[in-house]
mmCIF file of C-alpha atoms in Angstrom:
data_model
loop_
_atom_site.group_PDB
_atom_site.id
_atom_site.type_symbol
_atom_site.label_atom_id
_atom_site.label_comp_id
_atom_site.label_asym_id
_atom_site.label_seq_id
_atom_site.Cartn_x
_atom_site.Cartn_y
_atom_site.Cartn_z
ATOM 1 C CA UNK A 1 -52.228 7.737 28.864
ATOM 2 C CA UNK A 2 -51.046 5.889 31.368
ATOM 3 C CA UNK A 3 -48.894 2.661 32.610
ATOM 4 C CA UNK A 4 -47.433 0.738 35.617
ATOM 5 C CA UNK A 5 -44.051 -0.372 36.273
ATOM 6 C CA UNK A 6 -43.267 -2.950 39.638
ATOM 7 C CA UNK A 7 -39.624 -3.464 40.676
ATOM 8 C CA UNK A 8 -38.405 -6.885 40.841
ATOM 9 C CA UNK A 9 -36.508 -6.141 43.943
ATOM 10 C CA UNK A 10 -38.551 -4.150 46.181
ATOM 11 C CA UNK A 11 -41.974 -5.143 45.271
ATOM 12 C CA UNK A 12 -43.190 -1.423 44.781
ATOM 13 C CA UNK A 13 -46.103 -0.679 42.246
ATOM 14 C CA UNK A 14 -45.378 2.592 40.513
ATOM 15 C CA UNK A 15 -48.093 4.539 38.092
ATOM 16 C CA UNK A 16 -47.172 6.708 35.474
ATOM 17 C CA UNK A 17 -49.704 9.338 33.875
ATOM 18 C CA UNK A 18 -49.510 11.264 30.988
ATOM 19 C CA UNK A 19 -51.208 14.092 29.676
ATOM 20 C CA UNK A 20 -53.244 12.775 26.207
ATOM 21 C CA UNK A 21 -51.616 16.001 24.336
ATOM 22 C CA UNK A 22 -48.580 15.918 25.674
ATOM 23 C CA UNK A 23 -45.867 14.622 23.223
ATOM 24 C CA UNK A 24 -44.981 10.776 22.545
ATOM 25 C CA UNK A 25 -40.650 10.782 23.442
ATOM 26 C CA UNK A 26 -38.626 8.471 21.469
ATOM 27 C CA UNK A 27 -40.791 7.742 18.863
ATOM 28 C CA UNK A 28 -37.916 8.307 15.655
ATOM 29 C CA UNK A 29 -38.712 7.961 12.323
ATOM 30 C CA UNK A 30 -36.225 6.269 9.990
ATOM 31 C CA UNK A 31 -34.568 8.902 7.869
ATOM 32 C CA UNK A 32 -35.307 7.734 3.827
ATOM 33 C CA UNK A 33 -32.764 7.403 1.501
ATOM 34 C CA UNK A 34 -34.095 7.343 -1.968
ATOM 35 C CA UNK A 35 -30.813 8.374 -3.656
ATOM 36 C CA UNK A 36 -29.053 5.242 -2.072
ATOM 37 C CA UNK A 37 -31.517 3.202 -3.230
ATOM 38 C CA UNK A 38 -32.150 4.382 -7.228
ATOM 39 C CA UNK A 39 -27.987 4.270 -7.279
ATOM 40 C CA UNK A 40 -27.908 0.696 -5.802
ATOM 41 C CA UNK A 41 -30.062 -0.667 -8.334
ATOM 42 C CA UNK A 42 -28.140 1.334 -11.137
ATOM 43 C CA UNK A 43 -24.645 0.071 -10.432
ATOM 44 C CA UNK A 44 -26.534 -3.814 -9.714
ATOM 45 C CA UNK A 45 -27.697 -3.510 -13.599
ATOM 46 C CA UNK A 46 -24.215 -2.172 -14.903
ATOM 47 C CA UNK A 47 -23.009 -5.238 -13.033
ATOM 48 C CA UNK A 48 -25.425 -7.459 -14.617
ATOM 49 C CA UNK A 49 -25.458 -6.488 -17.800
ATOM 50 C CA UNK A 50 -21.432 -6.375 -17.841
ATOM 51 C CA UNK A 51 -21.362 -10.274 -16.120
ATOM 52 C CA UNK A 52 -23.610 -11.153 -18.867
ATOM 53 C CA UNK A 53 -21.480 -9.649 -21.676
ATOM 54 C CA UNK A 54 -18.613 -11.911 -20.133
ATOM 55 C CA UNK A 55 -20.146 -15.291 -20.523
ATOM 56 C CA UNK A 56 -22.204 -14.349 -23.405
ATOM 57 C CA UNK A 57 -19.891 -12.597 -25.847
ATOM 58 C CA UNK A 58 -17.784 -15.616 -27.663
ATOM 59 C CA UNK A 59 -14.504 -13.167 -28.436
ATOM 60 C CA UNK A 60 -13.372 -13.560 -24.872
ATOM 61 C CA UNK A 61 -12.677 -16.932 -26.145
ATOM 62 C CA UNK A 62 -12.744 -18.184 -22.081
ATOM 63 C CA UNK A 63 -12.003 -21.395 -23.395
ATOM 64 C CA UNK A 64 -8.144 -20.547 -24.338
ATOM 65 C CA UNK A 65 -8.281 -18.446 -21.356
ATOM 66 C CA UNK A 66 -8.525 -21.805 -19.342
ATOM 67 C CA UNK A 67 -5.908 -23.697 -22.089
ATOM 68 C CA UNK A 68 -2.979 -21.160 -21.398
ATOM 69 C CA UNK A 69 -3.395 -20.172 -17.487
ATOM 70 C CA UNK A 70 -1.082 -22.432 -16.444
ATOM 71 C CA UNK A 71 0.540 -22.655 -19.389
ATOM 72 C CA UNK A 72 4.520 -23.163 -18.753
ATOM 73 C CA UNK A 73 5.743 -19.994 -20.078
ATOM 74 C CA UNK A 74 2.821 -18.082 -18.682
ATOM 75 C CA UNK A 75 3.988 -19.391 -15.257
ATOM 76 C CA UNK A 76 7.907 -18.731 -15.282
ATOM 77 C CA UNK A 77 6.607 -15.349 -16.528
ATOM 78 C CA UNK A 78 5.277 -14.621 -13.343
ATOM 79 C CA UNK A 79 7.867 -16.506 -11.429
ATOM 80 C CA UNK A 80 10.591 -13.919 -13.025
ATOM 81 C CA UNK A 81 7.877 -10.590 -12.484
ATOM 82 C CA UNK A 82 7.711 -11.705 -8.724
ATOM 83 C CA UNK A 83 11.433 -11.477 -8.830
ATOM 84 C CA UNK A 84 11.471 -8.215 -11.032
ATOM 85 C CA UNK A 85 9.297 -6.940 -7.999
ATOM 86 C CA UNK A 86 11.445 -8.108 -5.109
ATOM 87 C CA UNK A 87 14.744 -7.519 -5.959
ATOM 88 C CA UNK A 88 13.698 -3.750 -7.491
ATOM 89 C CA UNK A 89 11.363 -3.649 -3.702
ATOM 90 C CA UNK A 90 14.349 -4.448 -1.638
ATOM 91 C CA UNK A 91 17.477 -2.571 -3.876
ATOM 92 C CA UNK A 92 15.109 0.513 -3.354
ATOM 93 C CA UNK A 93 13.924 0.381 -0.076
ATOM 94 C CA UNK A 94 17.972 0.169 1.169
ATOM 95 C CA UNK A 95 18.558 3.269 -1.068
ATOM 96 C CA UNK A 96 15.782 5.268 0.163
ATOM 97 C CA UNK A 97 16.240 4.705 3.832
ATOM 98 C CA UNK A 98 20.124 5.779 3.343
ATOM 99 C CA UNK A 99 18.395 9.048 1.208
ATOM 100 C CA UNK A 100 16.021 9.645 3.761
ATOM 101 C CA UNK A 101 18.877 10.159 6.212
ATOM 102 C CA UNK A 102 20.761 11.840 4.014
ATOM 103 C CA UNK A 103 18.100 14.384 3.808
ATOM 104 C CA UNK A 104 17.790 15.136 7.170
ATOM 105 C CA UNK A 105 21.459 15.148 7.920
ATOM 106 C CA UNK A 106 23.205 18.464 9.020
ATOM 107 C CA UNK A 107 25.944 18.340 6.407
ATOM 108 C CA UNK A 108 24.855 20.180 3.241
ATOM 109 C CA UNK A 109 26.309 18.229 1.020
ATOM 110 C CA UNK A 110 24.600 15.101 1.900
ATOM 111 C CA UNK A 111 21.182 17.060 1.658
ATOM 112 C CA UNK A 112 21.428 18.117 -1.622
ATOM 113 C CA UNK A 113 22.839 14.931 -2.458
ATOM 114 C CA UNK A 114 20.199 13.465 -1.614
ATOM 115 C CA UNK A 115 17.958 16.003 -3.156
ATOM 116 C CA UNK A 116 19.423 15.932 -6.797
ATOM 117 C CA UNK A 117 19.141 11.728 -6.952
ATOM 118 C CA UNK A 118 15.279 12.575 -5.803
ATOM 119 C CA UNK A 119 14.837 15.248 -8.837
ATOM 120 C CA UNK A 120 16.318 13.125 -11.262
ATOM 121 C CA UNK A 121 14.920 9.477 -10.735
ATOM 122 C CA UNK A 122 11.660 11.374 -10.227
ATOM 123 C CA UNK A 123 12.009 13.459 -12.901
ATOM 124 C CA UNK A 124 12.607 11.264 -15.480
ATOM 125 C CA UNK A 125 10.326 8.365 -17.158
ATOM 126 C CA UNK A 126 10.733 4.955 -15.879
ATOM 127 C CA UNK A 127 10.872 3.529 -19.288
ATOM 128 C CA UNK A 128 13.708 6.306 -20.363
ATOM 129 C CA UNK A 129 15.682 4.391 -17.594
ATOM 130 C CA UNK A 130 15.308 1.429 -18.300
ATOM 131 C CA UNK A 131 16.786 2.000 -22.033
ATOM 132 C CA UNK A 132 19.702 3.919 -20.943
ATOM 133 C CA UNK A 133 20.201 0.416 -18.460
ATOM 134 C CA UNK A 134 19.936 -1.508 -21.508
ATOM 135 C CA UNK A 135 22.633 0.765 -23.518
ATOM 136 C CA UNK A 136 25.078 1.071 -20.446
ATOM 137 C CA UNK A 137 27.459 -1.384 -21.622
ATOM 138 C CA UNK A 138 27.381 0.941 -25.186
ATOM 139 C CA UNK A 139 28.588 3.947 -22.979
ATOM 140 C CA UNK A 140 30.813 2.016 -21.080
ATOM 141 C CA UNK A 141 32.437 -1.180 -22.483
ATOM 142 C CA UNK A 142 34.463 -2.044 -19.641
ATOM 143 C CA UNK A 143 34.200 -1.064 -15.944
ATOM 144 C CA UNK A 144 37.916 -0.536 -14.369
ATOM 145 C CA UNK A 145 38.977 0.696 -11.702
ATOM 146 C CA UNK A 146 42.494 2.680 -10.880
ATOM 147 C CA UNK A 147 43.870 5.998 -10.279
ATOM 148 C CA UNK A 148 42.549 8.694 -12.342
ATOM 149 C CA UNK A 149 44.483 9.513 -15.235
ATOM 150 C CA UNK A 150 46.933 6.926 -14.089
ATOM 151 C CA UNK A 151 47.492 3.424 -14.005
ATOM 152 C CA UNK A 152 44.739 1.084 -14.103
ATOM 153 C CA UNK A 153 44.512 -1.938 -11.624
ATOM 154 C CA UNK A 154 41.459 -3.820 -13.329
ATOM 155 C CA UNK A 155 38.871 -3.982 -15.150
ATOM 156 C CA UNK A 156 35.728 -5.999 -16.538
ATOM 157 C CA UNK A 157 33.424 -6.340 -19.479
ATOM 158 C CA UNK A 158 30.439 -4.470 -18.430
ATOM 159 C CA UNK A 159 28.112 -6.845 -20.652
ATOM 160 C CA UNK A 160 29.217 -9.699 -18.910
ATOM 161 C CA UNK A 161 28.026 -8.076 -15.751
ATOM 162 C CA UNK A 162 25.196 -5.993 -16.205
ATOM 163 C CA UNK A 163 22.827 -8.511 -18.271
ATOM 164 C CA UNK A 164 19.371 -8.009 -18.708
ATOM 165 C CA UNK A 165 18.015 -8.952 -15.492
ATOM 166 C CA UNK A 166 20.673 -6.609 -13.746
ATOM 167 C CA UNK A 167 20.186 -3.795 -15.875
ATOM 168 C CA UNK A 168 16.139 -4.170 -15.288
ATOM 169 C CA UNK A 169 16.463 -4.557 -11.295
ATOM 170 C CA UNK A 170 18.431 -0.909 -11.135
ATOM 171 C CA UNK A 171 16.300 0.519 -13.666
ATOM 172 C CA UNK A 172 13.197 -0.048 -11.637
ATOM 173 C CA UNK A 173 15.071 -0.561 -8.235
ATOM 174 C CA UNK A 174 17.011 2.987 -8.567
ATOM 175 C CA UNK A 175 13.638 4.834 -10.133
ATOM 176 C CA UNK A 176 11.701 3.718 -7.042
ATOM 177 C CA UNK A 177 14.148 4.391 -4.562
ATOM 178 C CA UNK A 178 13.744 8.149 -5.459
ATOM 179 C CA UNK A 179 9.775 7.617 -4.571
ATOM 180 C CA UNK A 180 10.423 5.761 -1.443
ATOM 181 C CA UNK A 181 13.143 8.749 0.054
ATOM 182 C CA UNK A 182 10.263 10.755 0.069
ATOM 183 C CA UNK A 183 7.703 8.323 1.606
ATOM 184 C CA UNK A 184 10.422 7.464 4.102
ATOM 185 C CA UNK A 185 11.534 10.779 5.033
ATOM 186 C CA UNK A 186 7.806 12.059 5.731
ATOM 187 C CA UNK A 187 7.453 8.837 8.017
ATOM 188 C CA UNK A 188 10.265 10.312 10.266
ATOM 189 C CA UNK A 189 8.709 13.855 9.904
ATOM 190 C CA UNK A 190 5.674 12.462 11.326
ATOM 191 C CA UNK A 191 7.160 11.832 14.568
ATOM 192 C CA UNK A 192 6.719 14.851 17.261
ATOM 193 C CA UNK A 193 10.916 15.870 17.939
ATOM 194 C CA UNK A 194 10.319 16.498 21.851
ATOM 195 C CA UNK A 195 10.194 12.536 21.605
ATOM 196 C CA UNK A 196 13.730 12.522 20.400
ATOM 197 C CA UNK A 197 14.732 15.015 23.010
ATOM 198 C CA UNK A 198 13.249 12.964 25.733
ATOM 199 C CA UNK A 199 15.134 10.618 24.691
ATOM 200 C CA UNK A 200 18.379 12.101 24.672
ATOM 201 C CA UNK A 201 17.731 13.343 27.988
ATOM 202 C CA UNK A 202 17.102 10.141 29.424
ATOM 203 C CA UNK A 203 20.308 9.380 28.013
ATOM 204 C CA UNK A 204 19.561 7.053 25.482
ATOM 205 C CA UNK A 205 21.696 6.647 21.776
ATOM 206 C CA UNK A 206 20.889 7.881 18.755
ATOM 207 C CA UNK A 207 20.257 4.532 17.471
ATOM 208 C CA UNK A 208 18.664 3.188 19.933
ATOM 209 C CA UNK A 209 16.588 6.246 19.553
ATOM 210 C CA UNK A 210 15.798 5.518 15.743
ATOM 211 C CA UNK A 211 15.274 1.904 16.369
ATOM 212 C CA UNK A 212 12.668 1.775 19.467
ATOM 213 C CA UNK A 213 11.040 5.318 19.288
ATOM 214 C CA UNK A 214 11.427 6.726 15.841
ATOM 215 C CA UNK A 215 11.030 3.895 13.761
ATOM 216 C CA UNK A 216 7.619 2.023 15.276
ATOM 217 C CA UNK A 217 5.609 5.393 15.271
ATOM 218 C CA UNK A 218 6.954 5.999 11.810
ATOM 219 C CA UNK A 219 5.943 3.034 9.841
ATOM 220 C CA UNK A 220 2.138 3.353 10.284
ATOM 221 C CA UNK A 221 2.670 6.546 8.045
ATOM 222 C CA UNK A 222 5.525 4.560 5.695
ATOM 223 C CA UNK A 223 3.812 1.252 5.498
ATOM 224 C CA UNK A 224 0.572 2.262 3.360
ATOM 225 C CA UNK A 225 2.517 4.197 0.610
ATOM 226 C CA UNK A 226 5.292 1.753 0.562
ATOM 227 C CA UNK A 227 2.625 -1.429 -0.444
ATOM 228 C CA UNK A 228 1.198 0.770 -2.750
ATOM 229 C CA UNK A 229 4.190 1.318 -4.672
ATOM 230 C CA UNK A 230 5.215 -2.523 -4.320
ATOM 231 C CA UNK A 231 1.920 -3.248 -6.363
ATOM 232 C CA UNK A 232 2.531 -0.623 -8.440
ATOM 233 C CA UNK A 233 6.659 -1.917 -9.357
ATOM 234 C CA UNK A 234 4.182 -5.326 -9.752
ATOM 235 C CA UNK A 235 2.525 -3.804 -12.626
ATOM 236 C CA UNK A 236 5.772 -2.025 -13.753
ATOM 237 C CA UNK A 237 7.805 -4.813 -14.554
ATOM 238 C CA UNK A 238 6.117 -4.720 -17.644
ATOM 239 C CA UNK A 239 7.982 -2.190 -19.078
ATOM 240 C CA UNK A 240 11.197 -4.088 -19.056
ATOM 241 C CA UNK A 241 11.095 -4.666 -22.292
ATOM 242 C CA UNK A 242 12.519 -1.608 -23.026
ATOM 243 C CA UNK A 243 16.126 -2.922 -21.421
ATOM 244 C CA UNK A 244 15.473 -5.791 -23.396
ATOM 245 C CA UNK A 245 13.826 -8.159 -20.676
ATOM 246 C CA UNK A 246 12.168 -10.692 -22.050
ATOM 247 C CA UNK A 247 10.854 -13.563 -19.802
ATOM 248 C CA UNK A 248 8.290 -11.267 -17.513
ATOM 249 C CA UNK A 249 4.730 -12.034 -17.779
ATOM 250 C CA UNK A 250 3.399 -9.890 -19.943
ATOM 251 C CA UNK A 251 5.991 -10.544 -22.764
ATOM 252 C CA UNK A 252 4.783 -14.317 -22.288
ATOM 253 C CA UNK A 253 1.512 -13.756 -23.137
ATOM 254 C CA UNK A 254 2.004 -11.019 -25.590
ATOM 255 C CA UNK A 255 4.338 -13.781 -27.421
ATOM 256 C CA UNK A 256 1.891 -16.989 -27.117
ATOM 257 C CA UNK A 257 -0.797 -13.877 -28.536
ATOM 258 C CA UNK A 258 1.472 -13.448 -31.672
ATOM 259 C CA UNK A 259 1.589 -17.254 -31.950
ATOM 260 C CA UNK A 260 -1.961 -17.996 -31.843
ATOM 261 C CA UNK A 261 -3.182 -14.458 -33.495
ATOM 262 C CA UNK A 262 -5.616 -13.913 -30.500
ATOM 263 C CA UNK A 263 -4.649 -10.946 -28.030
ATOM 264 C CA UNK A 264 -7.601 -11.067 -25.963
ATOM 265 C CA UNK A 265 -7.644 -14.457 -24.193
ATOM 266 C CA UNK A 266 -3.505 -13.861 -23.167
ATOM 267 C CA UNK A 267 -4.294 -10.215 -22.145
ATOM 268 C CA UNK A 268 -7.057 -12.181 -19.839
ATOM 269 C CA UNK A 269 -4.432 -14.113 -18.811
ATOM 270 C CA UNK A 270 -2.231 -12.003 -17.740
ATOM 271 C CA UNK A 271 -4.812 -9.439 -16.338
ATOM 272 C CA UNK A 272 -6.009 -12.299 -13.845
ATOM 273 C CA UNK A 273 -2.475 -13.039 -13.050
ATOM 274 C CA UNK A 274 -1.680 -9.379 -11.760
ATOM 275 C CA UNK A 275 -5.269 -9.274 -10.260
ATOM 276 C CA UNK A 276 -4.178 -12.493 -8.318
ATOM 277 C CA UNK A 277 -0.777 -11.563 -7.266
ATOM 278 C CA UNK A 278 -2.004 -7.913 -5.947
ATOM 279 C CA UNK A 279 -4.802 -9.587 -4.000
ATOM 280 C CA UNK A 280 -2.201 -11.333 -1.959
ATOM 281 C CA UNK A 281 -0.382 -8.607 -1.965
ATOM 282 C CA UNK A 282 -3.150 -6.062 -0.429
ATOM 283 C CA UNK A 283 -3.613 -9.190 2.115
ATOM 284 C CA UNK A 284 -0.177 -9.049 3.374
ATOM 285 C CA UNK A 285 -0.608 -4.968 3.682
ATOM 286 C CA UNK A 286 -3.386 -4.689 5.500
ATOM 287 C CA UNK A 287 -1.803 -7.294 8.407
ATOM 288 C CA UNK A 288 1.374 -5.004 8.694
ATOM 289 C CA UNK A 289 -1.025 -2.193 8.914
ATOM 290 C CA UNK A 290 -2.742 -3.414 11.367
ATOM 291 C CA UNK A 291 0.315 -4.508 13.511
ATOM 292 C CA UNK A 292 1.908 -1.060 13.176
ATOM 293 C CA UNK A 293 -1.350 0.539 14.033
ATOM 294 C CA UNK A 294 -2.179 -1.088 16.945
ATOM 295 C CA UNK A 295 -3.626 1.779 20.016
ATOM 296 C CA UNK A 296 -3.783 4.466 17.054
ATOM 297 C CA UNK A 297 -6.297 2.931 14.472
ATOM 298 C CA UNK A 298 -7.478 0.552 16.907
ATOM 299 C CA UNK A 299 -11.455 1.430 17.312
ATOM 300 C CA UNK A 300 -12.735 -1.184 19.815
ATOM 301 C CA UNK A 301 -13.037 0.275 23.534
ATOM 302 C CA UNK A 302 -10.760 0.149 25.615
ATOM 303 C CA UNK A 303 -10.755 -2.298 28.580
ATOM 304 C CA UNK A 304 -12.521 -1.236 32.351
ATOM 305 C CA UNK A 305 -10.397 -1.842 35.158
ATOM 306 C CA UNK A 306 -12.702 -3.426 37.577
ATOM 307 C CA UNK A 307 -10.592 -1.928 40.641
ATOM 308 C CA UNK A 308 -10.471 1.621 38.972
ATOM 309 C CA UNK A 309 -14.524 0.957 37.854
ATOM 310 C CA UNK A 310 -15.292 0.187 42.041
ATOM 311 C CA UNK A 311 -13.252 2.933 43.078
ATOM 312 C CA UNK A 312 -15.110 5.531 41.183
ATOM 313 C CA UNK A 313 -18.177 4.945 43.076
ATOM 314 C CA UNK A 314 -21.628 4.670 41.436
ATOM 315 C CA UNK A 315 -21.418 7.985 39.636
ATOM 316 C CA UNK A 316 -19.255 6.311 36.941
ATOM 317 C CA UNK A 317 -21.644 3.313 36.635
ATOM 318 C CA UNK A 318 -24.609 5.581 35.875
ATOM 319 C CA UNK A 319 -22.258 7.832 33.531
ATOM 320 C CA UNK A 320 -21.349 5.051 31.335
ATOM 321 C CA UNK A 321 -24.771 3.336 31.823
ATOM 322 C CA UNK A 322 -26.085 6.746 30.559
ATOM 323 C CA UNK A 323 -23.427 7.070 27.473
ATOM 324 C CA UNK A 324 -24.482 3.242 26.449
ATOM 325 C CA UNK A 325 -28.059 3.901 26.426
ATOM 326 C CA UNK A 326 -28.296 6.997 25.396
ATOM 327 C CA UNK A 327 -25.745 7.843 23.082
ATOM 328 C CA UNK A 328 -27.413 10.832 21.677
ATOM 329 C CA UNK A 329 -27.435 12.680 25.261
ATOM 330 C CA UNK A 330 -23.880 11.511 25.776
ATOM 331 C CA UNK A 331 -22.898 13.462 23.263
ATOM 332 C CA UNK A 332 -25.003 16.781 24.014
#
């Protein structure tokens, strides 16, 4: 075997020979995959056959479906669940950055402060809370305040202040606070301490510190967790009945079901509601990911500089020519 290459440049004709049993280089054969094929086409029929159950099967009853989507209720449902989730979000995002610092502080009593709110909120159900929330003005009719066992300087009528939207934003705001110390705390963890003491030894504050070192490197490990658990409060505000809350989404739909004697359609409802609200949800994550992860889980390559690319000579042309090409040998 034999063939003939002639460079464009210098005009020279160059033969190459081979020996006939010498063998062919290069010539790869596709590795098969039968597995990935035989499961492809099983999960494509569980799809089909489950796509075809939804438009075929007349008990979804998709036409009430489309009569009570935007239904009024149905939408200040999910007008008062978005603010369930944001008010809880924010209540217990404060808390759990003071409890991270609390845990980490060198005064004992502030660390096991901090430790005993974690065990408790963690350690008991969410729903449990939210009942005692709902029963707070039974323990205590009237909060005062004065010196103790001595005169009393005022005091208010606890119903009048914790209602039932207070008492469900620190149920769920106080439960998930305990959750977030912990997410929070292993953020700052994550961050190597001969940082800090470079830091402090190029005289820098503690805050200043926190704010421009600590902080950036630490959310890419806090922000993943953290919109996790904000979908998950999402789907948790619909335990507020238990305070009683009653103007949350799923409560809407579970009372138009009672109404109209047909759970499935409002259950549909709601379902795509809470499907639509944690898709833009998971949208807004995955930007602040990606902005607090920017030269860590940034994969493209990075940029040549041209001066740095001449000054290394021709070696480093054919080295990276060489890793381009021939991947495989770059990596022998």
């Amino acid at each position: 075997m034999s063939f003939s290459v002639t460079d464009d440049k210098s005009g020279v004709h160059m033969e190459h020979h081979q020996h006939p049993d010498a063998p062919v280089l290069n010539k790869s054969v596709p590795v098969r995959h039968p597995g990935r094929w035989i499961s492809a086409i099983i999960i494509l029929a569980f799809v089909a056959v489950f796509l075809q159950s939804l438009f075929t099967n007349p008990n979804f009853r998709w036409d009430i479906v489309g009569t009570y989507i935007l239904d009024v209720k149905v939408v200040q449902g999910v007008g008062w669940t978005l603010l369930l989730t944001v008010a809880s979000m924010v209540l217990a995002i404060v808390l759990a950055i003071l409890l991270a610092f609390m845990r980490q502080s060198d005064n004992p009593i502030f660390r096991w402060s901090s430790w005993v709110w974690v065990w408790f909120f963690r350690g008991t159900p969410v729903y449990t809370q939210l009942v005692f929330w709902g029963l707070i003005a039974v323990l205590y009719p009237k909060i005062s305040a004065g010196v103790p066992f001595g005169p009393e300087f005022f005091s208010l009528d606890t119903a009048a202040i914790v209602n039932a939207t207070v008492a469900a934003i620190l149920g769920l705001g106080l439960n998930e606070s305990a959750y977030l110390a912990e997410i929070f705390r292993a953020g700052l963890k994550s961050v190597d301490r001969g940082q800090q003491e470079a830091a402090e030894a190029l005289g820098m504050s503690k805050g200043k510190i926190m704010w421009r070192i600590i902080l950036p490197q630490a959310m890419r490990v806090i922000v993943p967790p953290t919109g996790n658990e904000t979908i998950g409060m999402l789907k948790t505000t619909s335990l507020v009945l238990a305070v009683p809350f009653t103007l949350d989404l799923t409560f809407a739909t579970n009372a138009l079901a009672n109404r109209t004697y047909l759970p499935v359609p409002l259950l549909i409802v709601a379902a795509i509601w809470y499907l639509v609200i944690t898709s833009i949800l998971m949208v807004g994550q995955h930007f602040i990911e990606a902005y607090y992860g920017k030269g860590v889980d940034n994969l493209a390559p990075a940029a040549v500089n041209p001066a740095a690319a001449k000054a290394a000579g021709p070696g480093a042309d054919a080295q990276r020519s060489m890793k381009t090409d021939f991947p495989e040998e770059s990596a022998r």
